Short mmCIF file of C-alpha atoms in Angstrom, two decimals:
data_model
loop_
_atom_site.label_atom_id
_atom_site.label_comp_id
_atom_site.label_asym_id
_atom_site.label_seq_id
_atom_site.Cartn_x
_atom_site.Cartn_y
_atom_site.Cartn_z
CA MET A 1 13.35 -50.28 46.56
CA SER A 2 15.71 -47.76 44.97
CA VAL A 3 15.08 -44.45 43.18
CA ARG A 4 17.46 -42.90 40.65
CA ARG A 5 17.75 -40.60 37.67
CA ALA A 6 17.20 -42.33 34.33
CA THR A 7 19.85 -42.93 31.70
CA THR A 8 19.52 -43.25 27.94
CA ASP A 9 19.42 -47.04 28.34
CA ASP A 10 16.29 -46.71 30.53
CA VAL A 11 14.22 -44.84 27.94
CA PRO A 12 12.65 -47.93 26.24
CA ALA A 13 11.42 -49.22 29.61
CA LEU A 14 10.09 -45.79 30.59
CA ILE A 15 8.14 -45.66 27.31
CA ALA A 16 6.80 -49.20 27.75
CA PHE A 17 5.67 -48.67 31.37
CA PRO A 18 2.18 -50.19 31.76
CA ASP A 19 -0.87 -47.95 31.77
CA THR A 20 -2.18 -47.41 35.28
CA PRO A 21 -5.90 -47.17 36.18
CA GLY A 22 -7.70 -44.08 37.41
CA VAL A 23 -5.70 -41.47 35.48
CA GLN A 24 -5.49 -40.41 31.84
CA ASN A 25 -2.36 -42.18 30.63
CA LEU A 26 -0.27 -40.52 27.94
CA PRO A 27 -0.34 -42.48 24.66
CA ARG A 28 2.82 -44.56 24.39
CA ASP A 29 3.52 -43.19 20.90
CA GLN A 30 3.40 -39.67 22.30
CA VAL A 31 5.89 -40.50 25.05
CA ARG A 32 8.18 -42.11 22.46
CA ASP A 33 7.93 -39.04 20.26
CA ASP A 34 8.57 -36.72 23.21
CA PHE A 35 11.80 -38.55 24.04
CA ALA A 36 12.82 -38.54 20.37
CA THR A 37 12.31 -34.77 20.06
CA GLY A 38 13.79 -33.80 23.43
CA ARG A 39 10.51 -32.71 25.01
CA MET A 40 11.23 -35.51 27.51
CA ARG A 41 14.81 -36.39 28.38
CA PRO A 42 16.56 -39.06 30.46
CA GLU A 43 18.11 -36.36 32.65
CA TRP A 44 14.60 -35.06 33.39
CA SER A 45 13.28 -38.53 34.27
CA TRP A 46 13.39 -40.50 37.49
CA LEU A 47 12.51 -44.14 38.07
CA ALA A 48 11.85 -46.49 40.99
CA GLU A 49 13.06 -50.08 40.95
CA ASN A 50 12.33 -53.06 43.16
CA ASP A 51 14.83 -55.92 42.79
CA GLY A 52 15.79 -54.52 39.40
CA ARG A 53 12.18 -54.28 38.19
CA LEU A 54 10.78 -50.90 37.13
CA VAL A 55 7.85 -50.05 39.44
CA GLY A 56 7.51 -46.26 39.09
CA ARG A 57 8.39 -43.33 36.85
CA ALA A 58 8.32 -39.54 36.94
CA LEU A 59 8.69 -37.84 33.56
CA TRP A 60 9.15 -34.09 33.26
CA TRP A 61 8.39 -32.29 29.97
CA GLY A 62 9.57 -29.12 28.24
CA LEU A 63 9.69 -27.32 24.91
CA GLY A 64 13.43 -27.17 24.43
CA GLY A 65 14.86 -25.07 27.27
CA SER A 66 17.45 -26.12 29.80
CA ARG A 67 14.74 -26.88 32.39
CA PRO A 68 11.46 -28.77 32.04
CA GLU A 69 8.22 -26.82 32.24
CA SER A 70 5.96 -29.41 33.86
CA LEU A 71 5.70 -32.87 35.34
CA ASP A 72 3.64 -34.80 32.79
CA THR A 73 3.68 -38.33 34.21
CA LEU A 74 3.85 -39.77 37.73
CA ASP A 75 3.10 -43.50 37.77
CA VAL A 76 3.54 -46.36 40.23
CA LEU A 77 2.48 -49.95 39.53
CA PRO A 78 -0.86 -50.67 41.26
CA GLU A 79 0.47 -53.65 43.23
CA GLN A 80 2.87 -51.44 45.19
CA PRO A 81 1.57 -51.29 48.79
CA ASP A 82 2.41 -47.60 49.35
CA PRO A 83 2.33 -45.75 46.00
CA ARG A 84 2.31 -42.36 47.73
CA SER A 85 5.70 -43.08 49.30
CA VAL A 86 7.20 -44.28 46.01
CA ALA A 87 5.86 -41.22 44.18
CA ALA A 88 7.14 -38.89 46.91
CA GLN A 89 10.63 -40.37 46.56
CA LEU A 90 10.53 -39.88 42.78
CA LEU A 91 9.58 -36.23 43.29
CA GLN A 92 12.30 -35.77 45.89
CA GLY A 93 14.81 -37.06 43.35
CA GLY A 94 13.52 -34.62 40.78
CA ARG A 95 13.70 -31.75 43.24
CA ALA A 96 17.33 -32.62 44.03
CA ASP A 97 18.07 -32.15 40.33
CA LEU A 98 15.76 -29.29 39.45
CA GLY A 99 15.51 -27.26 42.64
CA GLN A 100 12.01 -25.80 42.65
CA LEU A 101 9.72 -28.36 41.07
CA PRO A 102 7.81 -27.34 37.95
CA THR A 103 4.03 -27.57 37.84
CA TYR A 104 2.46 -31.04 37.91
CA ARG A 105 -0.38 -31.44 35.42
CA LEU A 106 -2.47 -34.44 36.46
CA ARG A 107 -4.91 -35.71 33.83
CA ILE A 108 -8.00 -37.47 35.15
CA PRO A 109 -10.77 -39.29 33.25
CA VAL A 110 -14.25 -37.86 33.77
CA GLY A 111 -15.78 -39.57 36.83
CA GLU A 112 -12.43 -40.47 38.44
CA ARG A 113 -11.74 -37.17 40.22
CA HIS A 114 -11.90 -38.60 43.76
CA GLY A 115 -10.46 -42.06 43.13
CA HIS A 116 -7.50 -43.56 45.00
CA PRO A 117 -5.01 -43.17 42.08
CA VAL A 118 -5.73 -39.43 42.02
CA ARG A 119 -5.60 -39.11 45.79
CA TRP A 120 -2.16 -40.67 46.31
CA ARG A 121 -0.66 -38.62 43.47
CA CYS A 122 -2.03 -35.40 44.98
CA GLU A 123 -0.75 -36.38 48.43
CA ALA A 124 2.73 -37.13 47.06
CA ALA A 125 2.76 -33.80 45.21
CA GLN A 126 1.76 -32.00 48.40
CA ASP A 127 4.54 -33.83 50.28
CA ALA A 128 6.93 -32.35 47.70
CA GLY A 129 5.60 -28.81 48.22
CA LEU A 130 3.13 -28.62 45.32
CA THR A 131 0.29 -27.47 47.55
CA GLU A 132 -1.49 -24.92 45.32
CA THR A 133 -4.20 -26.57 43.20
CA LEU A 134 -6.23 -25.41 40.20
CA GLU A 135 -8.92 -27.59 38.63
CA ARG A 136 -9.52 -27.29 34.88
CA LEU A 137 -11.68 -28.92 32.23
CA GLN A 138 -10.14 -30.23 29.02
CA TYR A 139 -12.28 -30.01 25.86
CA GLN A 140 -11.99 -31.32 22.34
CA TRP A 141 -13.68 -30.48 19.02
CA SER A 142 -13.79 -32.81 16.02
CA PRO A 143 -15.46 -32.34 12.60
CA PRO A 144 -18.69 -34.27 13.41
CA ALA A 145 -19.52 -31.47 15.87
CA GLY A 146 -19.93 -29.10 12.91
CA VAL A 147 -18.36 -25.74 12.15
CA PRO A 148 -20.01 -22.64 13.69
CA GLN A 149 -21.46 -20.02 11.37
CA ALA A 150 -19.47 -16.82 10.86
CA SER A 151 -20.28 -14.06 13.33
CA THR A 152 -22.78 -11.43 12.19
CA ARG A 153 -21.81 -9.12 15.05
CA LEU A 154 -18.03 -8.98 14.70
CA THR A 155 -15.47 -8.52 11.96
CA PHE A 156 -11.88 -9.68 12.27
CA ARG A 157 -8.53 -8.36 11.08
CA GLU A 158 -4.86 -8.83 11.90
CA GLY A 159 -3.17 -6.70 14.56
CA SER A 160 0.33 -5.68 15.61
CA ASP A 161 2.13 -7.02 18.66
CA GLU A 162 1.58 -3.71 20.47
CA GLU A 163 -2.14 -3.89 19.75
CA PHE A 164 -2.23 -7.35 21.27
CA VAL A 165 -0.31 -6.20 24.35
CA SER A 166 -3.01 -3.58 24.89
CA LEU A 167 -5.78 -6.12 24.28
CA PHE A 168 -4.28 -8.72 26.63
CA GLY A 169 -4.06 -6.05 29.30
CA GLN A 170 -7.64 -4.88 28.87
CA ALA A 171 -9.03 -8.43 28.83
CA ALA A 172 -7.24 -9.23 32.10
CA ARG A 173 -9.43 -6.70 33.96
CA GLY A 174 -12.10 -8.67 35.75
CA SER A 175 -11.00 -11.92 34.09
CA LEU A 176 -12.43 -15.17 35.44
CA ASP A 177 -9.19 -16.99 34.55
CA VAL A 178 -7.53 -18.03 37.81
CA GLU A 179 -3.95 -17.90 36.51
CA THR A 180 -4.49 -14.39 35.16
CA ARG A 181 -5.91 -13.19 38.47
CA ARG A 182 -3.03 -14.77 40.41
CA ALA A 183 -0.45 -13.22 38.09
CA LEU A 184 -1.95 -9.75 38.52
CA GLU A 185 -1.41 -10.05 42.27
CA GLU A 186 2.33 -10.05 41.59
CA THR A 187 2.82 -7.80 38.57
CA ASP A 188 1.23 -4.94 36.68
CA GLU A 189 -1.22 -5.26 33.81
CA ILE A 190 1.18 -4.36 30.99
CA SER A 191 3.97 -6.63 32.24
CA GLN A 192 1.52 -9.51 32.43
CA ALA A 193 0.23 -8.67 28.95
CA ARG A 194 3.77 -8.76 27.55
CA ASP A 195 4.31 -12.13 29.24
CA ASP A 196 1.11 -13.41 27.60
CA LEU A 197 2.26 -12.17 24.21
CA ALA A 198 5.66 -13.82 24.61
CA PHE A 199 4.10 -17.10 25.70
CA TYR A 200 1.76 -17.38 22.72
CA LEU A 201 4.51 -16.32 20.33
CA SER A 202 6.54 -19.26 21.69
CA CYS A 203 3.76 -21.79 21.04
CA PRO A 204 3.79 -23.91 17.85
CA GLY A 205 0.83 -21.98 16.37
CA GLU A 206 1.31 -19.36 13.64
CA ARG A 207 1.33 -15.64 14.45
CA ASP A 208 -0.75 -14.81 11.36
CA TRP A 209 -3.70 -16.74 12.81
CA TRP A 210 -4.27 -14.01 15.43
CA ARG A 211 -7.16 -11.56 14.95
CA VAL A 212 -8.64 -8.45 16.55
CA ALA A 213 -12.47 -8.42 16.66
CA PHE A 214 -14.45 -5.22 15.90
CA ASP A 215 -18.11 -4.41 16.49
CA HIS A 216 -20.46 -2.67 14.02
CA GLU A 217 -19.14 0.70 15.18
CA HIS A 218 -15.59 -0.36 14.26
CA GLN A 219 -14.53 -0.43 17.91
CA PRO A 220 -12.34 -3.26 19.27
CA ALA A 221 -14.57 -5.71 21.12
CA GLY A 222 -12.17 -8.57 21.73
CA PHE A 223 -9.48 -10.71 20.16
CA ILE A 224 -8.53 -14.30 19.39
CA VAL A 225 -5.21 -16.13 19.51
CA PRO A 226 -5.73 -19.49 17.78
CA SER A 227 -2.77 -21.67 18.70
CA ALA A 228 -1.36 -25.19 18.63
CA THR A 229 0.49 -27.71 20.76
CA PRO A 230 3.22 -30.02 19.44
CA TYR A 231 0.44 -32.54 18.79
CA HIS A 232 -2.65 -30.73 17.45
CA ARG A 233 -4.50 -27.43 16.96
CA ASN A 234 -5.54 -25.60 20.11
CA VAL A 235 -7.99 -22.81 20.98
CA GLY A 236 -5.21 -20.80 22.62
CA TYR A 237 -6.64 -17.55 24.02
CA LEU A 238 -9.68 -15.40 23.46
CA GLY A 239 -10.72 -12.27 25.27
CA VAL A 240 -13.76 -10.02 25.40
CA LEU A 241 -12.95 -6.44 26.36
CA PRO A 242 -14.67 -5.18 29.53
CA ASP A 243 -17.04 -2.72 27.80
CA HIS A 244 -18.39 -5.51 25.59
CA ARG A 245 -19.00 -8.19 28.21
CA GLY A 246 -22.47 -9.52 28.90
CA GLN A 247 -23.39 -9.75 25.19
CA GLY A 248 -22.36 -13.36 24.60
CA LEU A 249 -19.47 -12.39 22.31
CA VAL A 250 -17.42 -15.26 23.72
CA HIS A 251 -19.46 -17.51 21.40
CA ASP A 252 -18.53 -15.43 18.35
CA LEU A 253 -14.84 -15.44 19.25
CA LEU A 254 -14.68 -19.17 19.92
CA GLY A 255 -16.63 -19.79 16.72
CA GLU A 256 -14.06 -17.87 14.69
CA ILE A 257 -11.16 -19.81 16.22
CA THR A 258 -12.95 -23.04 15.39
CA ARG A 259 -13.58 -21.87 11.84
CA ILE A 260 -9.90 -20.95 11.31
CA HIS A 261 -8.68 -24.34 12.48
CA ALA A 262 -11.40 -26.28 10.67
CA ALA A 263 -10.68 -24.45 7.41
CA ALA A 264 -7.07 -25.65 7.71
CA GLY A 265 -8.30 -29.25 7.96
CA ALA A 266 -7.94 -29.75 11.70
CA GLN A 267 -9.36 -33.06 12.85
CA ARG A 268 -8.89 -32.20 16.51
CA ILE A 269 -8.98 -28.90 18.39
CA THR A 270 -8.27 -28.95 22.10
CA ALA A 271 -9.01 -26.34 24.75
CA THR A 272 -8.86 -25.93 28.51
CA THR A 273 -10.73 -23.68 30.92
CA ASP A 274 -10.94 -23.31 34.67
CA LEU A 275 -13.76 -25.14 36.39
CA VAL A 276 -15.01 -21.81 37.77
CA ASN A 277 -15.13 -20.08 34.36
CA LEU A 278 -18.75 -20.90 33.62
CA PRO A 279 -19.22 -18.55 30.61
CA MET A 280 -16.26 -20.17 28.81
CA ALA A 281 -17.51 -23.66 29.61
CA ALA A 282 -20.94 -22.73 28.22
CA ALA A 283 -19.30 -21.46 25.02
CA PHE A 284 -17.46 -24.73 24.54
CA ASP A 285 -20.69 -26.69 25.07
CA ARG A 286 -22.56 -24.56 22.56
CA ALA A 287 -19.78 -24.90 19.95
CA GLY A 288 -19.84 -28.69 20.13
CA TYR A 289 -16.69 -29.18 22.21
CA GLN A 290 -16.78 -32.25 24.46
CA ILE A 291 -15.17 -32.64 27.89
CA THR A 292 -12.46 -35.29 27.59
CA GLU A 293 -10.76 -35.09 30.97
CA ILE A 294 -10.23 -33.11 34.16
CA ARG A 295 -6.85 -31.54 34.79
CA LEU A 296 -5.47 -30.77 38.20
CA VAL A 297 -2.65 -28.25 38.12
CA LEU A 298 -0.50 -28.58 41.24
CA GLN A 299 2.31 -26.14 41.91
CA GLN A 300 4.32 -24.51 44.64
CA PRO A 301 2.62 -21.50 46.23
CA ARG A 302 3.53 -18.18 44.68
CA VAL A 303 5.74 -15.90 46.67
CA GLY A 304 3.59 -13.91 49.09
CA SER A 305 0.48 -16.09 48.65
#
């Protein structure tokens, strides 16, 4: 078996690679579109061959920079006797090109979390140094779920970038979001808030969707950042300010995001939350969002962790 970086001539075979059981395979049309738009690239892709036959692929993904942002696909044909070894070699090839490996986002169908296809991928990722794991739930809303009623407790208006920096910072205090808590171990609140602002400004969603939420006393209670991916509308970010927690306002904020997207004709709204963030999961359930998959986020340990 041999492992090498892909070339432009390899792209059709990488797109046509068979679906593999036990994981959530990317739709072939999406992979084709990602290569066409540069979100996936031959120079970011590695393949494994056995006697000239394609038996494995590793496809990294990005939004247009010089480096990919994540590993989106790691597949080995099921008949390979040691898929972990093949996958580890693909990741080693990627690391030789990229240096520090980007995050691996492993999508898993509900009920398949502990299956063999998940286990060997996680073991190969750990072999490559991606030893820090975060488990998340992926949700989806569609029109049959219904559109939530407008909040009777909050009003919404636009806000400036500086207002949102302040709001991101306040919402980070005591947050249940694992990535936010990890980030605050390395940086200060305002720096992290500015990073959050920059990230959501870089997403495909529109800036004029963002809203600050006010209570009946005209005090800021939270905020929403409806967003989008290259493929569909997305919940993005919502935050309840510390002094207003414990009142169930997360339902009002999520409802407003859903209303904004639904009013624009969205047929699909996706969202993700950490497995440990029970209030957010409850809000998704109440708003008619359905769990579509589990996501394992595997990455190299942060410096000092």
